[in-house]
Short mmCIF file of C-alpha atoms and ligand atoms in Angstrom, two decimals:
data_model
loop_
_atom_site.label_atom_id
_atom_site.label_comp_id
_atom_site.label_asym_id
_atom_site.label_seq_id
_atom_site.Cartn_x
_atom_site.Cartn_y
_atom_site.Cartn_z
CA UNK A 1 -2.50 7.11 -20.71
CA UNK A 2 -5.51 5.36 -19.19
CA UNK A 3 -5.31 2.83 -16.39
CA UNK A 4 -5.59 -0.26 -18.61
CA UNK A 5 -2.89 0.82 -21.06
CA UNK A 6 -0.63 1.86 -18.18
CA UNK A 7 -1.01 -1.56 -16.55
CA UNK A 8 -0.51 -3.34 -19.90
CA UNK A 9 2.60 -1.22 -20.72
CA UNK A 10 4.01 -1.90 -17.24
CA UNK A 11 3.53 -5.66 -17.49
CA UNK A 12 4.95 -5.83 -21.05
CA UNK A 13 7.99 -3.81 -19.95
CA UNK A 14 8.54 -6.13 -16.96
CA UNK A 15 8.15 -9.21 -19.21
CA UNK A 16 10.64 -7.78 -21.77
CA UNK A 17 13.15 -6.86 -19.08
CA UNK A 18 12.98 -10.32 -17.51
CA UNK A 19 13.17 -11.93 -20.97
CA UNK A 20 16.62 -10.29 -21.50
CA UNK A 21 18.65 -12.35 -19.00
CA UNK A 22 16.59 -15.41 -19.85
CA UNK A 23 17.43 -15.13 -23.57
CA UNK A 24 21.08 -14.54 -22.72
CA UNK A 25 21.13 -17.69 -20.56
CA UNK A 26 19.43 -19.72 -23.32
CA UNK A 27 21.86 -18.38 -25.93
CA UNK A 28 24.85 -19.28 -23.71
CA UNK A 29 23.47 -22.77 -23.01
CA UNK A 30 23.01 -23.26 -26.76
CA UNK A 31 26.70 -22.47 -27.32
CA UNK A 32 27.77 -24.72 -24.46
CA UNK A 33 25.71 -27.49 -26.00
CA UNK A 34 27.69 -27.01 -29.28
CA UNK A 35 30.99 -27.33 -27.39
CA UNK A 36 29.76 -30.47 -25.58
CA UNK A 37 28.68 -32.08 -28.85
CA UNK A 38 32.12 -31.30 -30.32
CA UNK A 39 33.76 -32.84 -27.26
CA UNK A 40 31.62 -35.96 -27.58
CA UNK A 41 31.86 -36.42 -31.37
CA UNK A 42 35.45 -35.39 -31.98
CA UNK A 43 37.54 -35.96 -28.87
CA UNK A 44 35.75 -38.84 -27.18
CA UNK A 45 35.11 -40.52 -30.58
CA UNK A 46 38.79 -40.05 -31.53
CA UNK A 47 39.96 -41.41 -28.21
CA UNK A 48 37.84 -44.57 -28.65
CA UNK A 49 39.10 -45.05 -32.23
CA UNK A 50 42.73 -44.69 -31.07
CA UNK A 51 42.11 -47.27 -28.30
CA UNK A 52 40.72 -49.71 -30.84
CA UNK A 53 43.68 -49.03 -33.15
CA UNK A 54 46.13 -49.75 -30.36
CA UNK A 55 44.40 -53.09 -29.64
CA UNK A 56 44.33 -53.82 -33.39
CA UNK A 57 48.11 -53.19 -33.73
CA UNK A 58 48.74 -55.55 -30.82
CA UNK A 59 46.54 -58.18 -32.50
CA UNK A 60 48.50 -57.76 -35.77
CA UNK A 61 51.70 -58.48 -33.89
CA UNK A 62 50.10 -61.57 -32.25
CA UNK A 63 48.89 -62.79 -35.65
CA UNK A 64 52.37 -62.30 -37.09
CA UNK A 65 53.96 -64.34 -34.27
CA UNK A 66 51.30 -67.05 -34.83
CA UNK A 67 52.13 -67.08 -38.59
CA UNK A 68 55.89 -67.32 -37.98
CA UNK A 69 55.24 -70.16 -35.61
CA UNK A 70 52.62 -72.20 -37.47
CA UNK A 71 53.45 -71.10 -41.08
CA UNK A 72 49.96 -72.00 -42.35
CA UNK A 73 47.37 -70.24 -44.51
CA UNK A 74 44.85 -69.85 -41.65
CA UNK A 75 47.28 -67.69 -39.67
CA UNK A 76 48.18 -65.77 -42.83
CA UNK A 77 44.49 -65.08 -43.60
CA UNK A 78 43.79 -64.00 -40.00
CA UNK A 79 46.84 -61.67 -40.09
CA UNK A 80 45.72 -60.23 -43.42
CA UNK A 81 42.20 -59.53 -42.06
CA UNK A 82 43.71 -57.85 -39.00
CA UNK A 83 46.01 -55.64 -41.10
CA UNK A 84 43.02 -54.52 -43.23
CA UNK A 85 41.06 -53.72 -40.05
CA UNK A 86 43.78 -51.51 -38.59
CA UNK A 87 44.20 -49.85 -42.00
CA UNK A 88 40.45 -49.01 -42.00
CA UNK A 89 40.69 -47.72 -38.38
CA UNK A 90 43.69 -45.55 -39.33
CA UNK A 91 41.66 -44.13 -42.24
CA UNK A 92 38.80 -43.21 -39.88
CA UNK A 93 41.14 -41.05 -37.74
CA UNK A 94 40.87 -38.25 -40.33
CA UNK A 95 37.32 -37.55 -39.18
CA UNK A 96 38.55 -36.78 -35.65
CA UNK A 97 40.70 -33.85 -36.61
CA UNK A 98 43.94 -35.74 -35.93
CA UNK A 99 45.56 -34.74 -39.22
CA UNK A 100 49.34 -35.22 -38.65
CA UNK A 101 48.90 -38.22 -36.38
CA UNK A 102 46.43 -39.83 -38.80
CA UNK A 103 48.89 -39.27 -41.65
CA UNK A 104 51.87 -40.82 -39.75
CA UNK A 105 49.83 -43.77 -38.44
CA UNK A 106 48.43 -44.35 -41.96
CA UNK A 107 52.00 -44.32 -43.42
CA UNK A 108 53.26 -46.83 -40.83
CA UNK A 109 50.30 -49.16 -41.42
CA UNK A 110 50.75 -48.92 -45.19
CA UNK A 111 54.40 -49.95 -44.64
CA UNK A 112 53.18 -52.91 -42.55
CA UNK A 113 50.66 -53.83 -45.28
CA UNK A 114 53.25 -53.61 -48.05
CA UNK A 115 55.79 -55.76 -46.13
CA UNK A 116 53.14 -58.37 -45.21
CA UNK A 117 52.89 -60.25 -48.59
CA UNK A 118 56.67 -60.94 -48.71
CA UNK A 119 56.58 -62.14 -45.13
CA UNK A 120 53.55 -64.41 -45.84
CA UNK A 121 55.36 -65.90 -48.80
CA UNK A 122 58.60 -66.56 -46.85
CA UNK A 123 56.71 -68.00 -43.87
CA UNK A 124 54.48 -70.31 -45.97
CA UNK A 125 57.59 -71.42 -47.92
CA UNK A 126 59.23 -72.32 -44.63
CA UNK A 127 62.00 -69.72 -45.20
CA UNK A 128 62.17 -68.78 -41.54
CA UNK A 129 65.31 -66.71 -41.84
CA UNK A 130 63.84 -64.44 -44.55
CA UNK A 131 60.49 -64.15 -42.76
CA UNK A 132 62.23 -63.19 -39.48
CA UNK A 133 64.43 -60.73 -41.33
CA UNK A 134 61.38 -59.00 -42.96
CA UNK A 135 59.71 -58.95 -39.54
CA UNK A 136 62.61 -57.38 -37.67
CA UNK A 137 63.61 -54.98 -40.45
CA UNK A 138 60.31 -53.64 -41.67
CA UNK A 139 57.26 -55.14 -39.97
CA UNK A 140 58.00 -54.73 -36.28
CA UNK A 141 59.57 -51.21 -36.56
CA UNK A 142 56.57 -50.03 -38.59
CA UNK A 143 54.16 -51.52 -36.02
CA UNK A 144 56.16 -49.96 -33.15
CA UNK A 145 56.12 -46.55 -34.93
CA UNK A 146 52.38 -46.81 -35.46
CA UNK A 147 51.88 -47.80 -31.83
CA UNK A 148 53.92 -44.90 -30.45
CA UNK A 149 52.18 -42.43 -32.80
CA UNK A 150 48.85 -43.75 -31.49
CA UNK A 151 50.09 -43.12 -27.96
CA UNK A 152 51.17 -39.56 -28.85
CA UNK A 153 47.81 -38.97 -30.57
CA UNK A 154 46.00 -40.16 -27.45
CA UNK A 155 48.03 -37.80 -25.29
CA UNK A 156 47.40 -34.87 -27.62
CA UNK A 157 43.70 -35.72 -27.67
CA UNK A 158 43.59 -35.76 -23.86
CA UNK A 159 45.32 -32.39 -23.82
CA UNK A 160 42.88 -30.96 -26.36
CA UNK A 161 39.88 -32.34 -24.42
CA UNK A 162 41.23 -30.87 -21.16
CA UNK A 163 41.65 -27.47 -22.87
CA UNK A 164 38.11 -27.66 -24.22
CA UNK A 165 36.71 -28.60 -20.79
CA UNK A 166 38.71 -25.73 -19.22
CA UNK A 167 37.36 -23.25 -21.76
CA UNK A 168 33.83 -24.58 -21.23
CA UNK A 169 34.20 -24.23 -17.46
CA UNK A 170 35.34 -20.62 -17.79
CA UNK A 171 32.51 -19.93 -20.27
CA UNK A 172 29.99 -21.43 -17.79
CA UNK A 173 31.42 -19.21 -15.01
CA UNK A 174 31.23 -16.12 -17.22
CA UNK A 175 27.71 -16.99 -18.34
CA UNK A 176 26.58 -17.58 -14.76
CA UNK A 177 28.06 -14.24 -13.60
CA UNK A 178 26.62 -12.36 -16.57
CA UNK A 179 23.21 -14.03 -16.08
CA UNK A 180 23.17 -13.15 -12.36
CA UNK A 181 24.13 -9.51 -13.05
CA UNK A 182 21.54 -9.30 -15.84
CA UNK A 183 18.91 -10.87 -13.58
CA UNK A 184 19.66 -8.51 -10.68
CA UNK A 185 19.51 -5.51 -13.05
CA UNK A 186 16.29 -6.82 -14.59
CA UNK A 187 14.76 -7.35 -11.13
CA UNK A 188 15.78 -3.83 -10.07
CA UNK A 189 14.26 -2.29 -13.19
CA UNK A 190 11.14 -4.52 -12.93
CA UNK A 191 10.87 -3.57 -9.22
CA UNK A 192 11.10 0.15 -10.07
CA UNK A 193 8.45 -0.22 -12.76
CA UNK A 194 6.17 -2.11 -10.33
CA UNK A 195 6.77 0.54 -7.66
CA UNK A 196 5.96 3.34 -10.10
CA UNK A 197 2.86 1.46 -11.31
CA UNK A 198 1.64 0.82 -7.75
CA UNK A 199 2.34 4.42 -6.72
CA UNK A 200 0.58 5.84 -9.74
CA UNK A 201 -2.50 3.78 -8.84
CA UNK A 202 -2.47 3.76 -5.04
CA UNK A 203 -1.76 7.53 -4.71
CA UNK A 204 -5.01 8.66 -6.38
CA UNK A 205 -6.96 5.81 -4.74
CA UNK A 206 -5.77 6.92 -1.28
CA UNK A 207 -6.63 10.51 -2.16
CA UNK A 208 -10.13 9.54 -3.33
CA UNK A 209 -10.62 7.32 -0.27
CA UNK A 210 -9.73 10.20 2.07
CA UNK A 211 -12.04 12.48 0.09
CA UNK A 212 -14.91 10.01 0.31
CA UNK A 213 -14.48 9.43 4.04
CA UNK A 214 -14.39 13.21 4.57
CA UNK A 215 -17.66 13.53 2.67
CA UNK A 216 -19.10 10.59 4.66
CA UNK A 217 -18.05 12.42 7.85
CA UNK A 218 -19.85 15.55 6.64
CA UNK A 219 -16.81 17.60 5.58
CA UNK A 220 -17.47 18.57 1.99
CA UNK A 221 -14.52 20.86 1.38
CA UNK A 222 -11.87 18.17 1.01
CA UNK A 223 -9.29 19.31 -1.53
CA UNK A 224 -8.38 16.42 -3.87
CA UNK A 225 -4.77 16.32 -4.99
CA UNK A 226 -5.68 14.73 -8.34
CA UNK A 227 -5.72 17.50 -10.96
CA UNK A 228 -8.96 17.93 -12.92
CA UNK A 229 -7.17 17.93 -16.27
CA UNK A 230 -5.82 14.41 -15.77
CA UNK A 231 -7.15 12.40 -18.69
CA UNK A 232 -7.31 8.89 -17.20
CA UNK A 233 -10.01 7.24 -15.05
CA UNK A 234 -8.71 9.00 -11.93
CA UNK A 235 -9.03 12.37 -13.63
CA UNK A 236 -12.66 11.58 -14.52
CA UNK A 237 -13.34 10.34 -10.97
CA UNK A 238 -11.84 13.55 -9.57
CA UNK A 239 -14.12 15.63 -11.80
CA UNK A 240 -17.16 13.61 -10.62
CA UNK A 241 -16.05 13.89 -6.98
CA UNK A 242 -15.69 17.68 -7.23
CA UNK A 243 -19.07 17.97 -8.94
CA UNK A 244 -20.66 15.77 -6.26
CA UNK A 245 -19.26 17.83 -3.35
CA UNK A 246 -20.23 21.07 -5.13
CA UNK A 247 -23.83 19.85 -5.46
CA UNK A 248 -23.88 18.61 -1.86
CA UNK A 249 -22.66 21.98 -0.60
CA UNK A 250 -25.27 23.70 -2.74
CA UNK A 251 -27.96 21.42 -1.30
CA UNK A 252 -26.74 22.05 2.23
CA UNK A 253 -26.88 25.77 1.66
CA UNK A 254 -30.37 25.55 0.14
CA UNK A 255 -31.56 23.45 3.08
CA UNK A 256 -30.15 25.89 5.62
CA UNK A 257 -31.66 28.81 3.70
CA UNK A 258 -35.03 27.07 3.69
CA UNK A 259 -34.90 26.44 7.45
CA UNK A 260 -33.76 30.03 7.94
CA UNK A 261 -36.64 31.44 5.90
CA UNK A 262 -39.19 29.08 7.50
CA UNK A 263 -38.09 29.91 11.05
CA UNK A 264 -38.02 33.61 10.24
CA UNK A 265 -41.57 33.39 8.91
CA UNK A 266 -42.61 31.55 12.09
CA UNK A 267 -41.14 34.24 14.31
CA UNK A 268 -43.79 36.90 13.51
CA UNK A 269 -46.92 34.83 14.36
CA UNK A 270 -45.22 33.49 17.50
CA UNK A 271 -44.32 37.00 18.60
CA UNK A 272 -47.94 38.05 18.04
CA UNK A 273 -49.16 35.07 20.16
CA UNK A 274 -46.63 35.84 22.93
CA UNK A 275 -47.60 39.54 22.82
CA UNK A 276 -51.33 38.83 23.19
CA UNK A 277 -50.63 36.31 25.96
CA UNK A 278 -48.72 39.04 27.80
CA UNK A 279 -51.62 41.49 27.36
CA UNK A 280 -54.02 38.81 28.65
CA UNK A 281 -51.71 38.26 31.62
CA UNK A 282 -51.60 41.99 32.37
CA UNK A 283 -55.46 42.07 32.43
CA UNK A 284 -55.73 44.43 29.45
CA UNK A 285 -58.70 42.36 28.22
CA UNK A 286 -60.27 42.00 31.61
CA UNK A 287 -59.62 39.70 34.57
CA UNK A 288 -59.14 35.96 33.91
CA UNK A 289 -60.96 33.23 35.83
CA UNK A 290 -58.71 30.75 37.72
CA UNK A 291 -59.32 28.12 34.99
CA UNK A 292 -58.45 30.65 32.26
CA UNK A 293 -55.29 31.65 34.20
CA UNK A 294 -54.22 28.00 34.32
CA UNK A 295 -54.83 27.53 30.60
CA UNK A 296 -53.06 30.85 29.91
CA UNK A 297 -49.97 29.62 31.81
CA UNK A 298 -49.79 26.38 29.80
CA UNK A 299 -50.21 28.21 26.49
CA UNK A 300 -47.62 30.81 27.51
CA UNK A 301 -45.10 28.08 28.41
CA UNK A 302 -45.60 26.36 25.07
CA UNK A 303 -45.34 29.65 23.22
CA UNK A 304 -42.02 30.37 25.01
CA UNK A 305 -40.67 26.92 24.07
CA UNK A 306 -41.73 27.45 20.47
CA UNK A 307 -40.15 30.89 20.43
CA UNK A 308 -36.82 29.51 21.80
CA UNK A 309 -36.82 26.66 19.31
CA UNK A 310 -37.43 28.99 16.39
CA UNK A 311 -34.67 31.31 17.63
CA UNK A 312 -32.19 28.41 17.86
CA UNK A 313 -33.16 27.14 14.42
CA UNK A 314 -32.79 30.62 13.01
CA UNK A 315 -29.34 31.07 14.57
CA UNK A 316 -28.00 27.79 13.33
CA UNK A 317 -29.53 27.97 9.89
CA UNK A 318 -28.14 31.49 9.34
CA UNK A 319 -24.78 30.21 10.43
CA UNK A 320 -24.97 27.24 8.06
CA UNK A 321 -26.37 29.26 5.17
CA UNK A 322 -23.32 31.47 5.50
CA UNK A 323 -21.14 28.40 4.83
CA UNK A 324 -20.93 27.43 8.51
CA UNK A 325 -17.53 29.00 8.79
CA UNK A 326 -16.01 29.93 12.11
CA UNK A 327 -14.51 33.33 12.60
CA UNK A 328 -11.75 32.70 15.07
CA UNK A 329 -10.07 35.57 16.83
CA UNK A 330 -7.74 36.17 19.72
CA UNK A 331 -9.51 35.66 23.08
CA UNK A 332 -8.13 36.30 26.56
CA UNK A 333 -9.15 33.28 28.63
CA UNK A 334 -9.42 35.24 31.91
CA UNK A 335 -11.75 37.75 30.25
CA UNK A 336 -13.94 34.99 28.81
CA UNK A 337 -14.26 33.39 32.25
CA UNK A 338 -15.00 36.70 33.95
CA UNK A 339 -17.81 37.49 31.49
CA UNK A 340 -19.39 34.05 31.95
CA UNK A 341 -19.12 34.38 35.73
CA UNK A 342 -20.88 37.74 35.79
CA UNK A 343 -23.50 36.57 33.26
CA UNK A 344 -24.55 33.64 35.45
CA UNK A 345 -23.88 35.25 38.83
CA UNK A 346 -27.38 36.76 39.12
CA UNK A 347 -29.05 33.50 38.07
CA UNK A 348 -27.04 31.65 40.75
CA UNK A 349 -28.19 34.14 43.40
CA UNK A 350 -31.83 33.92 42.25
CA UNK A 351 -31.79 30.14 42.31
CA UNK A 352 -29.68 29.89 45.48
CA UNK A 353 -27.08 27.78 43.69
CA UNK A 354 -23.38 27.94 44.57
CA UNK A 355 -21.61 28.94 41.34
CA UNK A 356 -17.82 28.66 41.22
CA UNK A 357 -15.41 29.44 38.39
CA UNK A 358 -12.00 27.86 38.65
CA UNK A 359 -8.95 28.50 36.47
CA UNK A 360 -6.11 25.94 36.76
CA UNK A 361 -2.48 27.04 36.30
CA UNK A 362 -0.55 26.28 33.10
CA UNK A 363 -3.13 27.67 30.68
CA UNK A 364 -2.27 29.83 27.69
CA UNK A 365 -3.19 33.48 28.26
CA UNK A 366 -4.83 33.74 24.89
CA UNK A 367 -6.61 31.31 22.61
CA UNK A 368 -7.78 31.60 19.02
CA UNK A 369 -11.46 30.57 18.84
CA UNK A 370 -14.78 31.86 17.43
CA UNK A 371 -15.88 33.82 20.53
CA UNK A 372 -19.60 34.00 19.71
CA UNK A 373 -19.82 30.28 19.01
CA UNK A 374 -17.87 29.26 22.11
CA UNK A 375 -20.01 31.59 24.22
CA UNK A 376 -23.05 29.85 22.73
CA UNK A 377 -21.66 26.42 23.72
CA UNK A 378 -20.66 27.40 27.26
CA UNK A 379 -23.85 29.40 27.72
CA UNK A 380 -25.87 26.35 26.75
CA UNK A 381 -23.96 24.01 29.08
CA UNK A 382 -24.29 26.47 32.00
CA UNK A 383 -28.00 27.11 31.29
CA UNK A 384 -28.61 23.35 31.31
CA UNK A 385 -26.66 22.96 34.55
CA UNK A 386 -28.73 25.71 36.25
CA UNK A 387 -31.92 24.32 34.68
CA UNK A 388 -31.45 20.82 36.13
CA UNK A 389 -29.91 21.76 39.51
CA UNK A 390 -32.24 22.27 42.49
CA UNK A 391 -31.99 25.06 45.06
CA UNK A 392 -28.91 24.64 47.29
CA UNK A 393 -27.00 22.72 44.62
CA UNK A 394 -23.67 23.57 42.99
CA UNK A 395 -22.50 24.48 39.51
CA UNK A 396 -18.75 24.70 38.69
CA UNK A 397 -17.05 26.02 35.59
CA UNK A 398 -13.47 24.75 35.46
CA UNK A 399 -10.85 25.49 32.84
CA UNK A 400 -7.57 23.56 32.79
CA UNK A 401 -4.79 22.50 30.42
CA UNK A 402 -5.14 19.07 28.76
CA UNK A 403 -1.84 18.28 27.07
CA UNK A 404 -1.48 20.98 24.45
CA UNK A 405 -5.27 21.57 24.48
CA UNK A 406 -7.61 23.48 26.74
CA UNK A 407 -10.30 21.68 28.68
CA UNK A 408 -13.46 23.39 29.91
CA UNK A 409 -15.80 21.47 32.24
CA UNK A 410 -19.26 22.38 33.52
CA UNK A 411 -20.20 20.30 36.57
CA UNK A 412 -23.50 20.35 38.42
CA UNK A 413 -25.04 18.49 41.32
CA UNK A 414 -28.42 18.30 39.60
CA UNK A 415 -30.82 15.62 38.40
CA UNK A 416 -28.34 13.64 36.30
CA UNK A 417 -29.20 11.67 33.16
CA UNK A 418 -30.32 8.00 33.01
CA UNK A 419 -27.09 6.10 32.08
CA UNK A 420 -28.59 4.39 29.01
CA UNK A 421 -29.52 7.81 27.60
CA UNK A 422 -26.12 9.48 28.00
CA UNK A 423 -24.82 8.22 24.60
CA UNK A 424 -27.84 9.82 22.85
CA UNK A 425 -27.58 13.16 24.56
CA UNK A 426 -25.95 14.93 21.58
CA UNK A 427 -28.59 13.77 19.09
CA UNK A 428 -30.80 16.47 17.58
CA UNK A 429 -34.11 16.96 19.48
CA UNK A 430 -33.22 14.26 22.01
CA UNK A 431 -34.36 15.01 25.54
CA UNK A 432 -33.67 12.62 28.41
CA UNK A 433 -36.31 11.28 30.80
CA UNK A 434 -35.42 13.88 33.41
CA UNK A 435 -37.62 16.71 32.20
CA UNK A 436 -39.57 16.71 35.46
CA UNK A 437 -36.42 18.10 37.13
CA UNK A 438 -36.06 20.86 34.52
CA UNK A 439 -37.05 24.40 35.42
CA UNK A 440 -38.14 25.18 31.85
CA UNK A 441 -39.14 23.24 28.76
CA UNK A 442 -36.34 22.57 26.25
CA UNK A 443 -36.00 21.79 22.57
CA UNK A 444 -33.29 19.12 22.55
CA UNK A 445 -31.22 21.15 20.08
CA UNK A 446 -28.71 22.90 22.37
CA UNK A 447 -26.23 20.01 22.81
CA UNK A 448 -26.38 19.04 19.11
CA UNK A 449 -25.45 22.62 18.24
CA UNK A 450 -22.72 22.63 20.91
CA UNK A 451 -21.22 19.41 19.52
CA UNK A 452 -21.22 20.84 15.97
CA UNK A 453 -19.45 24.00 17.09
CA UNK A 454 -16.86 22.16 19.21
CA UNK A 455 -16.06 19.75 16.37
CA UNK A 456 -15.78 22.65 13.95
CA UNK A 457 -13.04 23.93 16.28
CA UNK A 458 -11.41 20.46 15.90
CA UNK A 459 -12.25 19.71 19.52
CA UNK A 460 -14.38 17.15 21.32
CA UNK A 461 -17.21 17.16 23.84
CA UNK A 462 -18.16 14.46 26.35
CA UNK A 463 -20.65 13.89 29.14
CA UNK A 464 -20.45 11.98 32.41
CA UNK A 465 -23.53 11.73 34.55
CA UNK A 466 -24.94 9.92 37.53
CA UNK A 467 -28.69 9.87 37.98
CA UNK A 468 -29.67 11.90 41.04
CA UNK A 469 -26.08 13.00 41.71
CA UNK A 470 -25.14 15.34 38.88
CA UNK A 471 -23.63 15.78 35.45
CA UNK A 472 -20.33 16.99 34.03
CA UNK A 473 -19.90 18.16 30.45
CA UNK A 474 -16.30 18.59 29.23
CA UNK A 475 -15.07 20.16 26.05
CA UNK A 476 -11.49 19.94 24.83
CA UNK A 477 -10.31 22.48 22.28
CA UNK A 478 -6.99 23.14 20.61
CA UNK A 479 -5.73 26.59 21.60
CA UNK A 480 -5.63 27.67 17.96
CA UNK A 481 -8.23 26.79 15.39
CA UNK A 482 -7.25 27.46 11.76
CA UNK A 483 -8.81 30.66 10.45
CA UNK A 484 -11.24 29.08 7.98
CA UNK A 485 -11.83 25.91 9.86
CA UNK A 486 -14.28 23.09 9.32
CA UNK A 487 -17.92 23.98 8.98
CA UNK A 488 -20.43 23.06 11.68
CA UNK A 489 -22.01 19.89 10.36
CA UNK A 490 -25.41 18.29 10.50
CA UNK A 491 -27.03 20.49 13.11
CA UNK A 492 -30.08 21.39 11.12
CA UNK A 493 -31.75 18.90 8.80
P1 ADP B 501 -32.68 21.22 25.96
O1 ADP B 501 -31.90 21.61 27.12
O2 ADP B 501 -33.22 22.37 25.20
O3 ADP B 501 -33.67 20.13 26.21
P2 ADP B 501 -30.16 20.18 25.10
O4 ADP B 501 -29.74 19.59 23.81
O5 ADP B 501 -29.38 21.28 25.66
O6 ADP B 501 -31.67 20.57 24.91
O7 ADP B 501 -30.20 18.99 26.13
C1 ADP B 501 -30.80 17.79 25.78
C2 ADP B 501 -31.19 17.02 26.99
O8 ADP B 501 -30.06 16.63 27.72
C3 ADP B 501 -31.99 17.79 27.97
O9 ADP B 501 -33.37 17.81 27.64
C4 ADP B 501 -31.74 17.01 29.24
O10 ADP B 501 -32.60 15.85 29.27
C5 ADP B 501 -30.33 16.55 29.09
N1 ADP B 501 -29.41 17.44 29.80
C6 ADP B 501 -28.61 18.36 29.25
N2 ADP B 501 -27.85 18.96 30.20
C7 ADP B 501 -28.19 18.39 31.38
C8 ADP B 501 -27.75 18.57 32.73
N3 ADP B 501 -26.82 19.46 33.08
N4 ADP B 501 -28.33 17.79 33.67
C9 ADP B 501 -29.26 16.89 33.34
N5 ADP B 501 -29.72 16.68 32.09
C10 ADP B 501 -29.17 17.42 31.12
#
C-alpha cells in the first residue's frame, strides 16, 4: 500500500470509528425526542383538557343554580351552551388515550344533558319542587360523578407522565453511559490507528534521515533498515539511497585508485632526480662550485619534500582504495610505548631534546586497534614535536585512562602554533605560519591523515598550543574498535 492510500485508509477508518458513537447518540436523541413529543401531545394536552373540563363542570353547576334562582330563558340558554361545551370537551378526551375515564365522564355528562331539558321545563314553569328534585336526584350526582372521574383521570395522567419521565431519565442515563463507552473505545481505536500510521511513516523517515546524515558525514556504509522489496515510496527511496551510496563508494574507490596510480607513477622520476642529486653531492660528476652547491641543496630539499608527499599520498590512497578498512588486533600498550620510545630515542639524543614516555596507572593491559595506523598517527605527532622543538627542549609522550577510553598525548616545548590557526591544523595541506621553526619542509597532510585514522577508530584528536611555548596533541581512543570499523574518510581528494 503506498503512502497516500495508507494515509487515506487511516483517516477513513478514524472517521468511521468516530462516526459510530456519534450515530448512536443521534439515534438515541431521536428516540428521546419521540418520547418528549408523546409527553407533550398526549399527557400535557390531556391534563389541560381535564383542567378545562373541571372548570366547565363547575360552570354548569353555577349556571344551574342561576337558572333555579332566576327561572328565565337567558339562564337556561347559558346553561345549555355550557352543557354542550363540556360534552365536546369530554369527547376530546378520547384523543389523549384516557379510554375508561373518557367513557365514564362522557356517560355522566350525557346523563346531565338528558336530565337538563326536564329541569329547564320545570324551572321555567316555576315548578321549583320538581326542578329541585331533578337537580338533586339526577343532575348534581351526575355532575359530581363526572367531577370525581376527572380528578381520578388527572391523577392517573400525572402518574403516567411521571412514569414516562422516569423511563426517559433512565434512557438518557443509559444513552450517556453507552455513548461515553463507545467514545472512549472509538478514541482508543482511533489513537491506535494514528499511532500505527505515525510509526509506519516516522520509522522509515528516521532511518533515511540517519542514513543521509551518515553519508553527509562521509560514512557511506550505513545499513538502512527499510527492506528493498518494500513497494511504497519508502521502498523506492531505499533503493535510490542504496544505489547512491554504492555509486559514491565506487567513485571514492576510483578516486583513491587514481591518486594511487598517479603517485606511484611520480615515484620513479622523483627517485631518479634524488639519485642524480646524490651522485652530484658525492662529486661523481666533478666538484661543484659554491653557487652550484647552494642550488643543489635547495633542489635536494625540494626533491625530499616531493618524495615524502608522494609517499604519504601513496600510503593513504592504497589504504582508501582497499576500502579504507582498519585491521584491528590485540596490542599490548607497554610494548607499543617501548617501541615508540626506542624509535625516537636516537633522534632525541641527536637533537639534544629531553624525551620522556610516561604511562599512568589504571590503563588496560591490552587494546584492540589497527597497530600500523596508530603507529602512523603517533609517529607523525612525535615527528612534528621533534621537528618544531629546538635544542634543549622537551618532548613527552603520555598515556593515561580517560573514563573508559585511552588518552595519548604528545607534548612539546617547541615553536607553538598561532592561536587563530589552531582550528585549521587538521585541514589537508594546511601548514601554519611557523615553518621557520621547522627542521624540515612538510606537506601539511600528516595531521589530516592522523585525524582520519583516529576517527576511523571512533576516537577524537585535539590540539592545544601556545605560540613560543609549545604544543600538545591528544588523541582519545576506545580500547576496542569493532573489527570492520568505519573507513578513514576524506583524507585524499
Ligand atoms: P607537516 O608536518 O608535513 O607540515 P602536518 O599535517 O603534520 O604536516 O602538520 C601541519 C602543520 O601543523 C605543520 O606544518 C605545522 O605548521 C603545524 N604543526 C604540527 N605539529 C606541530 C607542533 N608539534 N608544533 C608546532 N606546529 C605544529
